mmCIF file of C-alpha atoms in Angstrom:
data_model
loop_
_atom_site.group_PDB
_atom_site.id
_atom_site.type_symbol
_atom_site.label_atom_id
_atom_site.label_comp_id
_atom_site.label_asym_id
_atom_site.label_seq_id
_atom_site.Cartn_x
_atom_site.Cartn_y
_atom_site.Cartn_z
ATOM 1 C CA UNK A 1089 72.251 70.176 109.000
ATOM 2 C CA UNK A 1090 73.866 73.277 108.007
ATOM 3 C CA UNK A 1091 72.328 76.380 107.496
ATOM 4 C CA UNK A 1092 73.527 78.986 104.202
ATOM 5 C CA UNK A 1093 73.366 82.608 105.430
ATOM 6 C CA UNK A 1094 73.771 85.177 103.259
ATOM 7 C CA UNK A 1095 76.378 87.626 103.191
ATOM 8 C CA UNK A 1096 80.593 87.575 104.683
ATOM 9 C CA UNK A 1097 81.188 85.764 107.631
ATOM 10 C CA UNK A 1098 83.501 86.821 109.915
ATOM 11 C CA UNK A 1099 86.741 86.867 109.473
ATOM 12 C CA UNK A 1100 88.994 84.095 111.921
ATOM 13 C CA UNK A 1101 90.900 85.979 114.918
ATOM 14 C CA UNK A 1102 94.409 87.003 112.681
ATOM 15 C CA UNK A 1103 97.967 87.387 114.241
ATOM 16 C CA UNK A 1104 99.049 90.688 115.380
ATOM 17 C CA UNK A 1105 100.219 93.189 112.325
ATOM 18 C CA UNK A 1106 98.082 90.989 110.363
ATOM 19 C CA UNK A 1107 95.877 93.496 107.510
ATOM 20 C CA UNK A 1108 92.781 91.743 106.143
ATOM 21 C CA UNK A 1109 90.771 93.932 103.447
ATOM 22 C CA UNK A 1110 87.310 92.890 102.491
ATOM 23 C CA UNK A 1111 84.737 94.512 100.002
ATOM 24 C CA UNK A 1112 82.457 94.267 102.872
ATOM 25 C CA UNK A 1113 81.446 94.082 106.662
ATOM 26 C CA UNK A 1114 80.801 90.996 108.402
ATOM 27 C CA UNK A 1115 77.177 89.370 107.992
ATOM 28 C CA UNK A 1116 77.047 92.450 104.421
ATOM 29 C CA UNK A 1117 77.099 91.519 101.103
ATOM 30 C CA UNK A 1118 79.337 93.399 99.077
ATOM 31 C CA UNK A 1119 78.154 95.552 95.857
ATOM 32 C CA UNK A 1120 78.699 94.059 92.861
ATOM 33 C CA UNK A 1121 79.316 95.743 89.496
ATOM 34 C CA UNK A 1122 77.055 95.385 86.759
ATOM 35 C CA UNK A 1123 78.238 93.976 83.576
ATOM 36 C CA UNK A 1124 81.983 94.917 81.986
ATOM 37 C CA UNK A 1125 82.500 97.488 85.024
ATOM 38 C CA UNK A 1126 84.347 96.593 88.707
ATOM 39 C CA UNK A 1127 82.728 96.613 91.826
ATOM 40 C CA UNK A 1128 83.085 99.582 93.837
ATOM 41 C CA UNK A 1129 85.711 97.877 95.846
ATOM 42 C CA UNK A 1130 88.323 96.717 92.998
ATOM 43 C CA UNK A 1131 87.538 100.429 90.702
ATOM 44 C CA UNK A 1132 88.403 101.989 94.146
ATOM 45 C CA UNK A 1133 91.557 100.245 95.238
ATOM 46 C CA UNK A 1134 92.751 100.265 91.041
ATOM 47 C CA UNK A 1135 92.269 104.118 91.363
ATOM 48 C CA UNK A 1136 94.277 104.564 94.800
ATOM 49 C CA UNK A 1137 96.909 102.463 93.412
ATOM 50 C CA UNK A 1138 96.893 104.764 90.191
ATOM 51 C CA UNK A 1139 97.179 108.021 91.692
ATOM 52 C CA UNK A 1140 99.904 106.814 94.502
ATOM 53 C CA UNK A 1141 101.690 102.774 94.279
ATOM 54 C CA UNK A 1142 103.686 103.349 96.945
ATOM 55 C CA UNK A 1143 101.215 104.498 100.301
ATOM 56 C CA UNK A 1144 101.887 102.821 103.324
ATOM 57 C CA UNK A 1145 99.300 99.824 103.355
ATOM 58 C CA UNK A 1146 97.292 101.224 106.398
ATOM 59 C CA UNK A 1147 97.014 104.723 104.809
ATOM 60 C CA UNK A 1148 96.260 103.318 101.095
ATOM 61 C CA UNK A 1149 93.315 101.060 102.928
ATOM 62 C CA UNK A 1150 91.627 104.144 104.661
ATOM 63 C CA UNK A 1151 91.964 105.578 101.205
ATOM 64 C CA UNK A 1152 90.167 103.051 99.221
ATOM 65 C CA UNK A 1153 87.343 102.865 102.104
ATOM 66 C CA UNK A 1154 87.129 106.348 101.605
ATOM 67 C CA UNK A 1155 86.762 105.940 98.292
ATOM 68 C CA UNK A 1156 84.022 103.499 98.635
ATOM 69 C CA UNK A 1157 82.092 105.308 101.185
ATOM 70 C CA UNK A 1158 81.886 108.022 98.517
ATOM 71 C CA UNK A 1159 80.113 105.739 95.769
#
């Protein structure tokens, strides 16, 4: 039989310049919002992407973590 664990898995071995974003860390569960409002993760990248669209990918992720980390 199969067990159900709890929380993200981790994420399959990806290419090489390969960017993979999650609202969480392996074997975590992520924060959800409570009713109408995001999660921390979505209200975090929507205000990064707000203030600057056009960030290179790598520095607009450390930005959301940031972000994140914060809340």
């Amino acid at each position: 039989g199969r067990s159900v664990v709890r929380g993200l898995g981790r994420p399959p071995v990806a290419p090489a310049d390969t960017l993979i974003a999650f609202s969480t860390a392996a074997n975590d569960v992520a924060a959800d919002s409570a009713g109408a409002n995001h999660s921390p993760y979505t209200q975090a990248l929507l205000n990064v992407w707000d203030r600057s669209p056009s960030l290179e990918v790598g520095l607009f992720f450390r930005r959301v973590r940031g972000e994140v980390m914060q809340r």
